[in-house]
Amino acid sequence: HMKSLAIKQTVLGEQHASTAASYSNIGRVYDKLDDWFQAFNYLRKALDIDKDVLGSQHLYIGIDLTNLARVHCHQGDAGQGLALSEQALEICLLSVGREHPRIATIFDVQGCCYMQQQQHDKAVSLFNQALTIRTAKLGSDHP
């Protein structure tokens, strides 16, 4: 991912949606490695570029906010994770509608945040909503 980022910075420049996508991908890797400081740095950079290039209501902003919400939840800050995921949900609902797999992803993040807060009923409800969306849109045999 770092090599891809360097190429995009050289060819496309820093202020390009594809460059932001590389920052986001790197941030997601750092999240998986539990290096939340680096994850936040890369994901915030992606969000800043996308806002500058695409505006504040673009679907990619919703995706960036979802990624940041996930990291907050993983590091133990469920409250901030929920706040960011609500912002993401508002943007993504405008872009893709309620029955889209992107919305299911947001519900999954919110469910994880509620699990962390020991609000299991809310979490299960969100996980079920996510499953319903994915089953309807992708089929019951989709991996």
mmCIF file with all atom_site columns, N, CA and C in Angstrom, residues 35-88:
data_model
loop_
_atom_site.group_PDB
_atom_site.id
_atom_site.type_symbol
_atom_site.label_atom_id
_atom_site.label_alt_id
_atom_site.label_comp_id
_atom_site.label_asym_id
_atom_site.label_entity_id
_atom_site.label_seq_id
_atom_site.pdbx_PDB_ins_code
_atom_site.Cartn_x
_atom_site.Cartn_y
_atom_site.Cartn_z
_atom_site.occupancy
_atom_site.B_iso_or_equiv
_atom_site.pdbx_formal_charge
_atom_site.auth_seq_id
_atom_site.auth_comp_id
_atom_site.auth_asym_id
_atom_site.auth_atom_id
_atom_site.pdbx_PDB_model_num
ATOM 1   N N  . ASP A 1 35 ? -2.529  -0.538 15.715 1.00 0.00 ? 35 ASP A N  1
ATOM 2   C CA . ASP A 1 35 ? -1.714  0.676  15.813 1.00 0.00 ? 35 ASP A CA 1
ATOM 3   C C  . ASP A 1 35 ? -2.641  1.849  15.510 1.00 0.00 ? 35 ASP A C  1
ATOM 4   N N  . TRP A 1 36 ? -3.417  2.221  16.533 1.00 0.00 ? 36 TRP A N  1
ATOM 5   C CA . TRP A 1 36 ? -4.480  3.186  16.321 1.00 0.00 ? 36 TRP A CA 1
ATOM 6   C C  . TRP A 1 36 ? -3.968  4.588  16.037 1.00 0.00 ? 36 TRP A C  1
ATOM 7   N N  . PHE A 1 37 ? -2.825  4.951  16.588 1.00 0.00 ? 37 PHE A N  1
ATOM 8   C CA . PHE A 1 37 ? -2.259  6.267  16.297 1.00 0.00 ? 37 PHE A CA 1
ATOM 9   C C  . PHE A 1 37 ? -2.015  6.410  14.795 1.00 0.00 ? 37 PHE A C  1
ATOM 10  N N  . GLN A 1 38 ? -1.353  5.425  14.207 1.00 0.00 ? 38 GLN A N  1
ATOM 11  C CA . GLN A 1 38 ? -1.098  5.471  12.760 1.00 0.00 ? 38 GLN A CA 1
ATOM 12  C C  . GLN A 1 38 ? -2.411  5.352  11.970 1.00 0.00 ? 38 GLN A C  1
ATOM 13  N N  . ALA A 1 39 ? -3.307  4.489  12.444 1.00 0.00 ? 39 ALA A N  1
ATOM 14  C CA . ALA A 1 39 ? -4.597  4.340  11.763 1.00 0.00 ? 39 ALA A CA 1
ATOM 15  C C  . ALA A 1 39 ? -5.306  5.684  11.694 1.00 0.00 ? 39 ALA A C  1
ATOM 16  N N  . PHE A 1 40 ? -5.389  6.389  12.812 1.00 0.00 ? 40 PHE A N  1
ATOM 17  C CA . PHE A 1 40 ? -6.045  7.695  12.824 1.00 0.00 ? 40 PHE A CA 1
ATOM 18  C C  . PHE A 1 40 ? -5.359  8.675  11.886 1.00 0.00 ? 40 PHE A C  1
ATOM 19  N N  . ASN A 1 41 ? -4.029  8.697  11.909 1.00 0.00 ? 41 ASN A N  1
ATOM 20  C CA . ASN A 1 41 ? -3.307  9.633  11.040 1.00 0.00 ? 41 ASN A CA 1
ATOM 21  C C  . ASN A 1 41 ? -3.659  9.423  9.571  1.00 0.00 ? 41 ASN A C  1
ATOM 22  N N  . TYR A 1 42 ? -3.604  8.192  9.129  1.00 0.00 ? 42 TYR A N  1
ATOM 23  C CA . TYR A 1 42 ? -3.875  7.909  7.718  1.00 0.00 ? 42 TYR A CA 1
ATOM 24  C C  . TYR A 1 42 ? -5.360  8.099  7.367  1.00 0.00 ? 42 TYR A C  1
ATOM 25  N N  . LEU A 1 43 ? -6.241  7.676  8.255  1.00 0.00 ? 43 LEU A N  1
ATOM 26  C CA . LEU A 1 43 ? -7.666  7.820  7.964  1.00 0.00 ? 43 LEU A CA 1
ATOM 27  C C  . LEU A 1 43 ? -8.108  9.279  7.988  1.00 0.00 ? 43 LEU A C  1
ATOM 28  N N  . ARG A 1 44 ? -7.565  10.060 8.890  1.00 0.00 ? 44 ARG A N  1
ATOM 29  C CA . ARG A 1 44 ? -7.885  11.499 8.909  1.00 0.00 ? 44 ARG A CA 1
ATOM 30  C C  . ARG A 1 44 ? -7.364  12.191 7.656  1.00 0.00 ? 44 ARG A C  1
ATOM 31  N N  . LYS A 1 45 ? -6.190  11.785 7.203  1.00 0.00 ? 45 LYS A N  1
ATOM 32  C CA . LYS A 1 45 ? -5.635  12.354 5.972  1.00 0.00 ? 45 LYS A CA 1
ATOM 33  C C  . LYS A 1 45 ? -6.559  12.038 4.798  1.00 0.00 ? 45 LYS A C  1
ATOM 34  N N  . ALA A 1 46 ? -7.037  10.805 4.723  1.00 0.00 ? 46 ALA A N  1
ATOM 35  C CA . ALA A 1 46 ? -7.977  10.421 3.666  1.00 0.00 ? 46 ALA A CA 1
ATOM 36  C C  . ALA A 1 46 ? -9.233  11.271 3.735  1.00 0.00 ? 46 ALA A C  1
ATOM 37  N N  . LEU A 1 47 ? -9.774  11.437 4.936  1.00 0.00 ? 47 LEU A N  1
ATOM 38  C CA . LEU A 1 47 ? -10.988 12.242 5.113  1.00 0.00 ? 47 LEU A CA 1
ATOM 39  C C  . LEU A 1 47 ? -10.753 13.686 4.685  1.00 0.00 ? 47 LEU A C  1
ATOM 40  N N  . ASP A 1 48 ? -9.640  14.266 5.092  1.00 0.00 ? 48 ASP A N  1
ATOM 41  C CA . ASP A 1 48 ? -9.344  15.659 4.728  1.00 0.00 ? 48 ASP A CA 1
ATOM 42  C C  . ASP A 1 48 ? -9.238  15.834 3.216  1.00 0.00 ? 48 ASP A C  1
ATOM 43  N N  . ILE A 1 49 ? -8.537  14.928 2.560  1.00 0.00 ? 49 ILE A N  1
ATOM 44  C CA . ILE A 1 49 ? -8.401  15.017 1.094  1.00 0.00 ? 49 ILE A CA 1
ATOM 45  C C  . ILE A 1 49 ? -9.761  14.861 0.438  1.00 0.00 ? 49 ILE A C  1
ATOM 46  N N  . ASP A 1 50 ? -10.517 13.848 0.846  1.00 0.00 ? 50 ASP A N  1
ATOM 47  C CA . ASP A 1 50 ? -11.822 13.617 0.234  1.00 0.00 ? 50 ASP A CA 1
ATOM 48  C C  . ASP A 1 50 ? -12.749 14.814 0.418  1.00 0.00 ? 50 ASP A C  1
ATOM 49  N N  . LYS A 1 51 ? -12.740 15.420 1.590  1.00 0.00 ? 51 LYS A N  1
ATOM 50  C CA . LYS A 1 51 ? -13.575 16.612 1.811  1.00 0.00 ? 51 LYS A CA 1
ATOM 51  C C  . LYS A 1 51 ? -13.172 17.743 0.868  1.00 0.00 ? 51 LYS A C  1
ATOM 52  N N  . ASP A 1 52 ? -11.868 17.952 0.727  1.00 0.00 ? 52 ASP A N  1
ATOM 53  C CA . ASP A 1 52 ? -11.381 19.012 -0.155 1.00 0.00 ? 52 ASP A CA 1
ATOM 54  C C  . ASP A 1 52 ? -11.739 18.749 -1.617 1.00 0.00 ? 52 ASP A C  1
ATOM 55  N N  . VAL A 1 53 ? -11.606 17.492 -2.026 1.00 0.00 ? 53 VAL A N  1
ATOM 56  C CA . VAL A 1 53 ? -11.777 17.141 -3.433 1.00 0.00 ? 53 VAL A CA 1
ATOM 57  C C  . VAL A 1 53 ? -13.246 16.887 -3.792 1.00 0.00 ? 53 VAL A C  1
ATOM 58  N N  . LEU A 1 54 ? -13.981 16.240 -2.906 1.00 0.00 ? 54 LEU A N  1
ATOM 59  C CA . LEU A 1 54 ? -15.321 15.752 -3.240 1.00 0.00 ? 54 LEU A CA 1
ATOM 60  C C  . LEU A 1 54 ? -16.455 16.492 -2.542 1.00 0.00 ? 54 LEU A C  1
ATOM 61  N N  . GLY A 1 55 ? -16.149 17.266 -1.524 1.00 0.00 ? 55 GLY A N  1
ATOM 62  C CA . GLY A 1 55 ? -17.188 17.927 -0.749 1.00 0.00 ? 55 GLY A CA 1
ATOM 63  C C  . GLY A 1 55 ? -17.582 17.085 0.450  1.00 0.00 ? 55 GLY A C  1
ATOM 64  N N  . SER A 1 56 ? -18.325 17.687 1.348  1.00 0.00 ? 56 SER A N  1
ATOM 65  C CA . SER A 1 56 ? -18.583 17.057 2.641  1.00 0.00 ? 56 SER A CA 1
ATOM 66  C C  . SER A 1 56 ? -19.724 16.052 2.637  1.00 0.00 ? 56 SER A C  1
ATOM 67  N N  . GLN A 1 57 ? -20.481 15.933 1.542  1.00 0.00 ? 57 GLN A N  1
ATOM 68  C CA . GLN A 1 57 ? -21.620 15.021 1.519  1.00 0.00 ? 57 GLN A CA 1
ATOM 69  C C  . GLN A 1 57 ? -21.438 13.841 0.565  1.00 0.00 ? 57 GLN A C  1
ATOM 70  N N  . HIS A 1 58 ? -20.251 13.645 0.059  1.00 0.00 ? 58 HIS A N  1
ATOM 71  C CA . HIS A 1 58 ? -19.984 12.553 -0.882 1.00 0.00 ? 58 HIS A CA 1
ATOM 72  C C  . HIS A 1 58 ? -19.949 11.213 -0.149 1.00 0.00 ? 58 HIS A C  1
ATOM 73  N N  . LEU A 1 59 ? -20.323 10.154 -0.859 1.00 0.00 ? 59 LEU A N  1
ATOM 74  C CA . LEU A 1 59 ? -20.308 8.811  -0.291 1.00 0.00 ? 59 LEU A CA 1
ATOM 75  C C  . LEU A 1 59 ? -18.959 8.475  0.336  1.00 0.00 ? 59 LEU A C  1
ATOM 76  N N  . TYR A 1 60 ? -17.865 8.876  -0.281 1.00 0.00 ? 60 TYR A N  1
ATOM 77  C CA . TYR A 1 60 ? -16.540 8.553  0.260  1.00 0.00 ? 60 TYR A CA 1
ATOM 78  C C  . TYR A 1 60 ? -16.320 9.177  1.639  1.00 0.00 ? 60 TYR A C  1
ATOM 79  N N  . ILE A 1 61 ? -16.963 10.313 1.903  1.00 0.00 ? 61 ILE A N  1
ATOM 80  C CA . ILE A 1 61 ? -16.861 10.915 3.235  1.00 0.00 ? 61 ILE A CA 1
ATOM 81  C C  . ILE A 1 61 ? -17.533 9.983  4.246  1.00 0.00 ? 61 ILE A C  1
ATOM 82  N N  . GLY A 1 62 ? -18.675 9.434  3.880  1.00 0.00 ? 62 GLY A N  1
ATOM 83  C CA . GLY A 1 62 ? -19.346 8.474  4.741  1.00 0.00 ? 62 GLY A CA 1
ATOM 84  C C  . GLY A 1 62 ? -18.494 7.252  5.005  1.00 0.00 ? 62 GLY A C  1
ATOM 85  N N  . ILE A 1 63 ? -17.805 6.783  3.971  1.00 0.00 ? 63 ILE A N  1
ATOM 86  C CA . ILE A 1 63 ? -16.911 5.628  4.137  1.00 0.00 ? 63 ILE A CA 1
ATOM 87  C C  . ILE A 1 63 ? -15.743 5.986  5.048  1.00 0.00 ? 63 ILE A C  1
ATOM 88  N N  . ASP A 1 64 ? -15.158 7.169  4.832  1.00 0.00 ? 64 ASP A N  1
ATOM 89  C CA . ASP A 1 64 ? -14.051 7.607  5.696  1.00 0.00 ? 64 ASP A CA 1
ATOM 90  C C  . ASP A 1 64 ? -14.497 7.705  7.152  1.00 0.00 ? 64 ASP A C  1
ATOM 91  N N  . LEU A 1 65 ? -15.673 8.259  7.376  1.00 0.00 ? 65 LEU A N  1
ATOM 92  C CA . LEU A 1 65 ? -16.182 8.389  8.745  1.00 0.00 ? 65 LEU A CA 1
ATOM 93  C C  . LEU A 1 65 ? -16.451 7.015  9.364  1.00 0.00 ? 65 LEU A C  1
ATOM 94  N N  . THR A 1 66 ? -16.946 6.093  8.557  1.00 0.00 ? 66 THR A N  1
ATOM 95  C CA . THR A 1 66 ? -17.167 4.725  9.050  1.00 0.00 ? 66 THR A CA 1
ATOM 96  C C  . THR A 1 66 ? -15.847 4.093  9.474  1.00 0.00 ? 66 THR A C  1
ATOM 97  N N  . ASN A 1 67 ? -14.811 4.270  8.668  1.00 0.00 ? 67 ASN A N  1
ATOM 98  C CA . ASN A 1 67 ? -13.501 3.722  9.008  1.00 0.00 ? 67 ASN A CA 1
ATOM 99  C C  . ASN A 1 67 ? -12.962 4.321  10.306 1.00 0.00 ? 67 ASN A C  1
ATOM 100 N N  . LEU A 1 68 ? -13.122 5.638  10.465 1.00 0.00 ? 68 LEU A N  1
ATOM 101 C CA . LEU A 1 68 ? -12.686 6.278  11.708 1.00 0.00 ? 68 LEU A CA 1
ATOM 102 C C  . LEU A 1 68 ? -13.516 5.786  12.899 1.00 0.00 ? 68 LEU A C  1
ATOM 103 N N  . ALA A 1 69 ? -14.818 5.625  12.691 1.00 0.00 ? 69 ALA A N  1
ATOM 104 C CA . ALA A 1 69 ? -15.689 5.123  13.764 1.00 0.00 ? 69 ALA A CA 1
ATOM 105 C C  . ALA A 1 69 ? -15.247 3.739  14.209 1.00 0.00 ? 69 ALA A C  1
ATOM 106 N N  . ARG A 1 70 ? -14.894 2.897  13.244 1.00 0.00 ? 70 ARG A N  1
ATOM 107 C CA . ARG A 1 70 ? -14.440 1.538  13.554 1.00 0.00 ? 70 ARG A CA 1
ATOM 108 C C  . ARG A 1 70 ? -13.182 1.575  14.428 1.00 0.00 ? 70 ARG A C  1
ATOM 109 N N  . VAL A 1 71 ? -12.249 2.459  14.100 1.00 0.00 ? 71 VAL A N  1
ATOM 110 C CA . VAL A 1 71 ? -11.014 2.556  14.887 1.00 0.00 ? 71 VAL A CA 1
ATOM 111 C C  . VAL A 1 71 ? -11.319 3.038  16.300 1.00 0.00 ? 71 VAL A C  1
ATOM 112 N N  . HIS A 1 72 ? -12.188 4.029  16.420 1.00 0.00 ? 72 HIS A N  1
ATOM 113 C CA . HIS A 1 72 ? -12.561 4.496  17.761 1.00 0.00 ? 72 HIS A CA 1
ATOM 114 C C  . HIS A 1 72 ? -13.140 3.353  18.583 1.00 0.00 ? 72 HIS A C  1
ATOM 115 N N  . CYS A 1 73 ? -14.006 2.576  17.957 1.00 0.00 ? 73 CYS A N  1
ATOM 116 C CA . CYS A 1 73 ? -14.600 1.435  18.663 1.00 0.00 ? 73 CYS A CA 1
ATOM 117 C C  . CYS A 1 73 ? -13.527 0.431  19.055 1.00 0.00 ? 73 CYS A C  1
ATOM 118 N N  . HIS A 1 74 ? -12.627 0.118  18.139 1.00 0.00 ? 74 HIS A N  1
ATOM 119 C CA . HIS A 1 74 ? -11.564 -0.851 18.428 1.00 0.00 ? 74 HIS A CA 1
ATOM 120 C C  . HIS A 1 74 ? -10.660 -0.399 19.569 1.00 0.00 ? 74 HIS A C  1
ATOM 121 N N  . GLN A 1 75 ? -10.450 0.898  19.668 1.00 0.00 ? 75 GLN A N  1
ATOM 122 C CA . GLN A 1 75 ? -9.550  1.379  20.728 1.00 0.00 ? 75 GLN A CA 1
ATOM 123 C C  . GLN A 1 75 ? -10.282 1.632  22.038 1.00 0.00 ? 75 GLN A C  1
ATOM 124 N N  . GLY A 1 76 ? -11.593 1.389  22.059 1.00 0.00 ? 76 GLY A N  1
ATOM 125 C CA . GLY A 1 76 ? -12.335 1.494  23.308 1.00 0.00 ? 76 GLY A CA 1
ATOM 126 C C  . GLY A 1 76 ? -13.155 2.754  23.487 1.00 0.00 ? 76 GLY A C  1
ATOM 127 N N  . ASP A 1 77 ? -13.250 3.582  22.465 1.00 0.00 ? 77 ASP A N  1
ATOM 128 C CA . ASP A 1 77 ? -14.023 4.821  22.545 1.00 0.00 ? 77 ASP A CA 1
ATOM 129 C C  . ASP A 1 77 ? -15.324 4.660  21.763 1.00 0.00 ? 77 ASP A C  1
ATOM 130 N N  . ALA A 1 78 ? -16.232 3.866  22.327 1.00 0.00 ? 78 ALA A N  1
ATOM 131 C CA . ALA A 1 78 ? -17.484 3.558  21.643 1.00 0.00 ? 78 ALA A CA 1
ATOM 132 C C  . ALA A 1 78 ? -18.337 4.803  21.429 1.00 0.00 ? 78 ALA A C  1
ATOM 133 N N  . GLY A 1 79 ? -18.299 5.733  22.356 1.00 0.00 ? 79 GLY A N  1
ATOM 134 C CA . GLY A 1 79 ? -19.097 6.955  22.208 1.00 0.00 ? 79 GLY A CA 1
ATOM 135 C C  . GLY A 1 79 ? -18.723 7.736  20.968 1.00 0.00 ? 79 GLY A C  1
ATOM 136 N N  . GLN A 1 80 ? -17.431 7.931  20.754 1.00 0.00 ? 80 GLN A N  1
ATOM 137 C CA . GLN A 1 80 ? -16.979 8.648  19.554 1.00 0.00 ? 80 GLN A CA 1
ATOM 138 C C  . GLN A 1 80 ? -17.238 7.807  18.310 1.00 0.00 ? 80 GLN A C  1
ATOM 139 N N  . GLY A 1 81 ? -17.089 6.492  18.433 1.00 0.00 ? 81 GLY A N  1
ATOM 140 C CA . GLY A 1 81 ? -17.398 5.618  17.307 1.00 0.00 ? 81 GLY A CA 1
ATOM 141 C C  . GLY A 1 81 ? -18.841 5.749  16.875 1.00 0.00 ? 81 GLY A C  1
ATOM 142 N N  . LEU A 1 82 ? -19.743 5.789  17.844 1.00 0.00 ? 82 LEU A N  1
ATOM 143 C CA . LEU A 1 82 ? -21.164 5.951  17.516 1.00 0.00 ? 82 LEU A CA 1
ATOM 144 C C  . LEU A 1 82 ? -21.447 7.309  16.896 1.00 0.00 ? 82 LEU A C  1
ATOM 145 N N  . ALA A 1 83 ? -20.831 8.359  17.433 1.00 0.00 ? 83 ALA A N  1
ATOM 146 C CA . ALA A 1 83 ? -21.050 9.699  16.889 1.00 0.00 ? 83 ALA A CA 1
ATOM 147 C C  . ALA A 1 83 ? -20.603 9.783  15.423 1.00 0.00 ? 83 ALA A C  1
ATOM 148 N N  . LEU A 1 84 ? -19.424 9.258  15.140 1.00 0.00 ? 84 LEU A N  1
ATOM 149 C CA . LEU A 1 84 ? -18.932 9.285  13.760 1.00 0.00 ? 84 LEU A CA 1
ATOM 150 C C  . LEU A 1 84 ? -19.765 8.392  12.853 1.00 0.00 ? 84 LEU A C  1
ATOM 151 N N  . SER A 1 85 ? -20.205 7.257  13.368 1.00 0.00 ? 85 SER A N  1
ATOM 152 C CA . SER A 1 85 ? -21.003 6.363  12.531 1.00 0.00 ? 85 SER A CA 1
ATOM 153 C C  . SER A 1 85 ? -22.373 6.966  12.230 1.00 0.00 ? 85 SER A C  1
ATOM 154 N N  . GLU A 1 86 ? -22.908 7.764  13.125 1.00 0.00 ? 86 GLU A N  1
ATOM 155 C CA . GLU A 1 86 ? -24.170 8.464  12.847 1.00 0.00 ? 86 GLU A CA 1
ATOM 156 C C  . GLU A 1 86 ? -23.991 9.480  11.722 1.00 0.00 ? 86 GLU A C  1
ATOM 157 N N  . GLN A 1 87 ? -22.872 10.203 11.745 1.00 0.00 ? 87 GLN A N  1
ATOM 158 C CA . GLN A 1 87 ? -22.571 11.134 10.648 1.00 0.00 ? 87 GLN A CA 1
ATOM 159 C C  . GLN A 1 87 ? -22.437 10.370 9.332  1.00 0.00 ? 87 GLN A C  1
ATOM 160 N N  . ALA A 1 88 ? -21.744 9.247  9.391  1.00 0.00 ? 88 ALA A N  1
ATOM 161 C CA . ALA A 1 88 ? -21.561 8.415  8.196  1.00 0.00 ? 88 ALA A CA 1
ATOM 162 C C  . ALA A 1 88 ? -22.906 7.925  7.676  1.00 0.00 ? 88 ALA A C  1
#
